[in-house]
mmCIF file of C-alpha atoms in Angstrom:
data_model
loop_
_atom_site.group_PDB
_atom_site.id
_atom_site.type_symbol
_atom_site.label_atom_id
_atom_site.label_comp_id
_atom_site.label_asym_id
_atom_site.label_seq_id
_atom_site.Cartn_x
_atom_site.Cartn_y
_atom_site.Cartn_z
ATOM 1 C CA MET A 75 -0.265 -0.081 0.174
ATOM 2 C CA PHE A 76 2.698 2.354 0.999
ATOM 3 C CA ARG A 77 5.539 1.002 -0.943
ATOM 4 C CA SER A 78 7.541 2.702 -3.410
ATOM 5 C CA ARG A 79 6.998 2.100 -7.022
ATOM 6 C CA SER A 80 9.432 0.061 -9.183
ATOM 7 C CA LYS A 81 11.527 1.390 -11.784
ATOM 8 C CA ASP A 82 9.592 -0.365 -14.396
ATOM 9 C CA GLU A 83 6.309 1.148 -13.224
ATOM 10 C CA GLN A 84 7.903 4.748 -13.334
ATOM 11 C CA ALA A 85 9.275 4.268 -16.786
ATOM 12 C CA ALA A 86 5.863 2.963 -18.081
ATOM 13 C CA THR A 87 4.129 5.883 -16.669
ATOM 14 C CA THR A 88 6.555 8.366 -18.179
ATOM 15 C CA LYS A 89 6.373 6.673 -21.635
ATOM 16 C CA VAL A 90 2.544 6.888 -21.634
ATOM 17 C CA THR A 91 2.816 10.754 -20.823
ATOM 18 C CA ALA A 92 5.428 11.065 -23.221
ATOM 19 C CA ASP A 93 3.399 9.482 -26.080
ATOM 20 C CA GLN A 94 0.507 11.562 -25.412
ATOM 21 C CA PRO A 95 0.625 15.258 -26.893
ATOM 22 C CA GLN A 96 0.394 18.022 -24.347
ATOM 23 C CA GLN A 97 -2.361 20.088 -26.387
ATOM 24 C CA THR A 98 -4.462 18.601 -29.259
ATOM 25 C CA ARG A 99 -4.547 20.842 -32.474
ATOM 26 C CA ASP A 100 -7.758 21.528 -34.391
ATOM 27 C CA PRO A 101 -7.310 19.433 -37.570
ATOM 28 C CA GLN A 102 -8.478 22.426 -39.645
ATOM 29 C CA ALA A 103 -6.064 25.093 -37.973
ATOM 30 C CA PRO A 104 -2.970 25.685 -39.819
ATOM 31 C CA LYS A 105 0.560 24.425 -38.684
ATOM 32 C CA GLY A 106 2.273 27.701 -38.719
ATOM 33 C CA ARG A 107 5.009 26.290 -41.001
ATOM 34 C CA PRO A 108 5.020 25.169 -44.611
ATOM 35 C CA THR A 109 4.971 21.322 -45.273
ATOM 36 C CA PRO A 110 8.543 20.309 -46.416
ATOM 37 C CA LYS A 111 9.239 19.012 -50.004
ATOM 38 C CA ARG A 112 9.482 15.329 -50.103
ATOM 39 C CA SER A 113 13.195 15.646 -51.159
ATOM 40 C CA GLU A 114 13.792 17.767 -47.883
ATOM 41 C CA ALA A 115 11.996 15.397 -45.481
ATOM 42 C CA GLN A 116 13.887 12.527 -47.003
ATOM 43 C CA SER A 117 17.194 14.167 -46.533
ATOM 44 C CA GLN A 118 16.416 15.301 -43.148
ATOM 45 C CA ARG A 119 15.447 11.736 -42.086
ATOM 46 C CA ARG A 120 18.792 10.635 -43.766
ATOM 47 C CA SER A 121 21.050 13.087 -41.628
ATOM 48 C CA LEU A 122 19.052 11.918 -38.538
ATOM 49 C CA ALA A 123 19.489 8.272 -39.353
ATOM 50 C CA LYS A 124 23.455 9.281 -40.075
ATOM 51 C CA THR A 125 23.692 11.043 -36.597
ATOM 52 C CA PRO A 126 26.517 9.057 -34.346
ATOM 53 C CA ALA A 127 25.442 6.752 -31.801
ATOM 54 C CA ASN A 128 28.026 8.138 -29.237
ATOM 55 C CA ARG A 129 29.955 11.202 -28.138
ATOM 56 C CA LYS A 130 33.266 10.360 -29.370
ATOM 57 C CA ASP A 131 31.821 9.842 -32.962
ATOM 58 C CA ALA A 132 29.875 13.095 -32.530
ATOM 59 C CA SER A 133 32.838 15.079 -31.741
ATOM 60 C CA LYS A 134 34.826 13.810 -34.230
ATOM 61 C CA ARG A 135 32.234 14.529 -36.988
ATOM 62 C CA ALA A 136 31.940 18.055 -35.546
ATOM 63 C CA ARG A 137 35.723 18.297 -35.668
ATOM 64 C CA GLU A 138 35.755 17.195 -39.295
ATOM 65 C CA ALA A 139 33.115 19.775 -40.330
ATOM 66 C CA ARG A 140 34.813 22.305 -38.692
ATOM 67 C CA ARG A 141 38.223 21.730 -40.489
ATOM 68 C CA ALA A 142 36.304 21.587 -43.925
ATOM 69 C CA ASP A 143 34.592 25.097 -43.011
ATOM 70 C CA MET A 144 38.167 26.332 -42.173
ATOM 71 C CA ALA A 145 39.522 25.094 -45.150
ATOM 72 C CA LYS A 146 36.684 26.820 -47.263
ATOM 73 C CA GLN A 147 37.301 30.023 -45.366
ATOM 74 C CA ARG A 148 41.245 29.788 -46.089
ATOM 75 C CA GLN A 149 40.677 29.257 -49.861
ATOM 76 C CA ALA A 150 38.252 32.144 -49.814
ATOM 77 C CA LEU A 151 40.590 34.575 -48.060
ATOM 78 C CA ALA A 152 43.345 33.769 -50.670
ATOM 79 C CA GLY A 153 41.114 34.042 -53.560
ATOM 80 C CA GLY A 154 38.552 36.607 -52.505
ATOM 81 C CA ASP A 155 35.432 34.345 -52.827
ATOM 82 C CA GLU A 156 32.650 36.359 -50.931
ATOM 83 C CA ARG A 157 30.455 33.171 -50.294
ATOM 84 C CA TYR A 158 32.849 31.574 -47.694
ATOM 85 C CA LEU A 159 34.511 34.862 -46.250
ATOM 86 C CA PRO A 160 34.448 35.205 -42.577
ATOM 87 C CA ALA A 161 31.534 37.317 -41.284
ATOM 88 C CA ARG A 162 33.975 40.400 -40.730
ATOM 89 C CA ASP A 163 34.980 40.535 -44.111
ATOM 90 C CA LYS A 164 31.531 39.951 -46.062
ATOM 91 C CA GLY A 165 29.701 42.435 -47.721
ATOM 92 C CA PRO A 166 30.259 45.283 -50.385
ATOM 93 C CA VAL A 167 31.050 47.747 -47.729
ATOM 94 C CA ARG A 168 34.045 45.709 -46.639
ATOM 95 C CA ARG A 169 34.861 44.953 -49.953
ATOM 96 C CA PHE A 170 35.023 48.542 -50.993
ATOM 97 C CA ALA A 171 37.281 49.451 -47.583
ATOM 98 C CA ARG A 172 39.459 46.571 -48.461
ATOM 99 C CA ASP A 173 40.237 47.929 -52.212
ATOM 100 C CA TYR A 174 40.333 51.481 -51.022
ATOM 101 C CA VAL A 175 43.086 50.662 -48.762
ATOM 102 C CA ASP A 176 44.921 48.281 -51.140
ATOM 103 C CA SER A 177 44.863 50.870 -53.815
ATOM 104 C CA ARG A 178 46.911 53.356 -51.613
ATOM 105 C CA PHE A 179 50.337 53.589 -50.421
ATOM 106 C CA SER A 180 50.457 53.942 -46.294
ATOM 107 C CA VAL A 181 53.010 54.380 -43.951
ATOM 108 C CA ALA A 182 51.433 52.055 -41.341
ATOM 109 C CA GLU A 183 52.129 49.037 -43.564
ATOM 110 C CA TYR A 184 55.911 49.189 -42.852
ATOM 111 C CA PHE A 185 55.285 49.712 -39.332
ATOM 112 C CA LEU A 186 56.501 46.074 -38.178
ATOM 113 C CA PRO A 187 59.818 46.297 -40.528
ATOM 114 C CA LEU A 188 60.578 49.954 -39.190
ATOM 115 C CA ALA A 189 59.864 48.867 -35.495
ATOM 116 C CA VAL A 190 62.550 45.908 -35.870
ATOM 117 C CA VAL A 191 65.002 48.372 -37.347
ATOM 118 C CA ILE A 192 64.486 50.917 -34.781
ATOM 119 C CA LEU A 193 64.704 48.285 -31.891
ATOM 120 C CA VAL A 194 68.259 46.955 -33.292
ATOM 121 C CA LEU A 195 69.333 50.625 -33.821
ATOM 122 C CA SER A 196 68.222 51.240 -30.133
ATOM 123 C CA MET A 197 70.741 48.564 -29.016
ATOM 124 C CA VAL A 198 73.640 50.740 -30.308
ATOM 125 C CA ARG A 199 75.349 52.687 -27.678
ATOM 126 C CA ALA A 200 77.249 54.931 -29.818
ATOM 127 C CA GLY A 201 77.040 58.601 -28.592
ATOM 128 C CA ALA A 202 74.103 60.366 -30.095
ATOM 129 C CA MET A 203 72.672 57.418 -31.538
ATOM 130 C CA GLN A 204 69.949 56.898 -28.931
ATOM 131 C CA SER A 205 68.616 60.519 -29.547
ATOM 132 C CA TYR A 206 68.420 59.804 -33.348
ATOM 133 C CA VAL A 207 66.683 56.525 -32.931
ATOM 134 C CA LEU A 208 64.009 58.096 -30.571
ATOM 135 C CA LEU A 209 63.503 61.141 -33.112
ATOM 136 C CA VAL A 210 63.008 58.568 -35.942
ATOM 137 C CA TRP A 211 60.714 56.502 -33.747
ATOM 138 C CA MET A 212 58.636 59.730 -32.899
ATOM 139 C CA VAL A 213 58.562 60.745 -36.788
ATOM 140 C CA VAL A 214 57.295 57.400 -37.669
ATOM 141 C CA ILE A 215 54.427 57.508 -34.996
ATOM 142 C CA VAL A 216 53.501 60.917 -36.273
ATOM 143 C CA LEU A 217 53.368 59.865 -39.800
ATOM 144 C CA ILE A 218 51.394 56.696 -39.134
ATOM 145 C CA VAL A 219 48.716 58.848 -37.087
ATOM 146 C CA VAL A 220 48.403 61.622 -39.586
ATOM 147 C CA ASN A 221 48.293 59.153 -42.480
ATOM 148 C CA SER A 222 45.525 57.188 -40.686
ATOM 149 C CA LEU A 223 43.357 60.247 -39.823
ATOM 150 C CA VAL A 224 43.657 61.282 -43.397
ATOM 151 C CA LEU A 225 42.855 57.883 -44.755
ATOM 152 C CA GLY A 226 39.674 57.489 -42.326
ATOM 153 C CA VAL A 227 38.273 60.843 -43.189
ATOM 154 C CA GLN A 228 38.362 60.220 -47.051
ATOM 155 C CA LEU A 229 37.292 56.455 -46.756
ATOM 156 C CA LYS A 230 34.281 57.761 -44.377
ATOM 157 C CA ARG A 231 33.272 60.090 -47.168
ATOM 158 C CA GLN A 232 33.659 57.710 -50.013
ATOM 159 C CA LEU A 233 31.515 55.160 -48.071
ATOM 160 C CA ARG A 234 28.857 57.628 -47.321
ATOM 161 C CA LYS A 235 28.570 58.724 -50.977
ATOM 162 C CA ARG A 236 28.725 55.041 -52.336
ATOM 163 C CA PHE A 237 26.655 53.212 -49.731
ATOM 164 C CA PRO A 238 24.130 55.759 -48.182
ATOM 165 C CA ASP A 239 21.865 53.100 -47.058
ATOM 166 C CA GLU A 240 24.047 50.450 -45.884
ATOM 167 C CA ASN A 241 25.253 49.968 -42.178
ATOM 168 C CA LEU A 242 28.747 51.408 -42.315
ATOM 169 C CA ARG A 243 29.656 50.617 -38.527
ATOM 170 C CA GLY A 244 33.104 49.492 -38.223
ATOM 171 C CA ALA A 245 34.157 49.701 -41.844
ATOM 172 C CA VAL A 246 36.607 52.646 -41.181
ATOM 173 C CA ALA A 247 38.279 50.543 -38.236
ATOM 174 C CA TYR A 248 38.343 47.503 -40.243
ATOM 175 C CA ALA A 249 40.143 49.446 -43.101
ATOM 176 C CA LEU A 250 42.632 51.032 -40.617
ATOM 177 C CA MET A 251 43.707 47.771 -39.267
ATOM 178 C CA ARG A 252 44.267 46.481 -42.573
ATOM 179 C CA THR A 253 46.805 49.282 -43.197
ATOM 180 C CA LEU A 254 48.802 47.739 -40.461
ATOM 181 C CA GLN A 255 49.699 44.734 -42.334
ATOM 182 C CA MET A 256 52.101 44.636 -44.942
ATOM 183 C CA ARG A 257 50.341 44.258 -48.489
ATOM 184 C CA ARG A 258 51.591 40.780 -49.259
ATOM 185 C CA LEU A 259 50.441 39.351 -46.095
ATOM 186 C CA ARG A 260 46.970 40.757 -46.130
ATOM 187 C CA LEU A 261 43.956 38.218 -45.871
ATOM 188 C CA PRO A 262 41.751 38.290 -48.071
ATOM 189 C CA LYS A 263 44.357 39.060 -50.715
ATOM 190 C CA PRO A 264 44.382 42.375 -52.486
ATOM 191 C CA GLN A 265 42.485 42.549 -55.498
ATOM 192 C CA VAL A 266 43.393 45.835 -56.862
ATOM 193 C CA LYS A 267 46.857 47.346 -57.831
ATOM 194 C CA ARG A 268 48.126 50.290 -56.247
ATOM 195 C CA GLY A 269 46.830 53.466 -57.955
ATOM 196 C CA GLU A 270 43.667 51.942 -59.324
ATOM 197 C CA ARG A 271 40.669 53.285 -57.991
ATOM 198 C CA PRO A 272 38.243 50.618 -56.453
#
């Protein structure tokens, strides 16, 4: 009378309640979604049938899918294929910003090589060499800042003119980050030559 129910009885009751729908839908009422085509339904059933049985297989399959996506992205970054680019590089606004930067010379793209040279020269302990190195370093920083400001203002003006209805948020910062990379190391690869108008 006051005994606990066995596991079999508990499983049976939960199975019965799981089989019964929570709310019955009026047969004449719309489903709220279109009926899938036969080919779509069959492909969904096949994909469900191919789902891995254990966690190890599932993680292996997810890892392989991730690798395939990354390979597609690498190819797109090398070739400029818009379909497989990462979200930060997609769209006509970002493409124009890339082309605008790639068509111009900027001081910032030589920042890393200049920084290495200045670092090596700063280790030389000859007389006034330290003050000259510091002066060169300050000149490089001022040139980069001025060049970036001019480029940012011009790019913003061009973007507003070409894409008045598009969301331009982050496009100028994206372009300025691109100027800091050396031209041959930029991804996606430059699609325009220097001096060409995008």
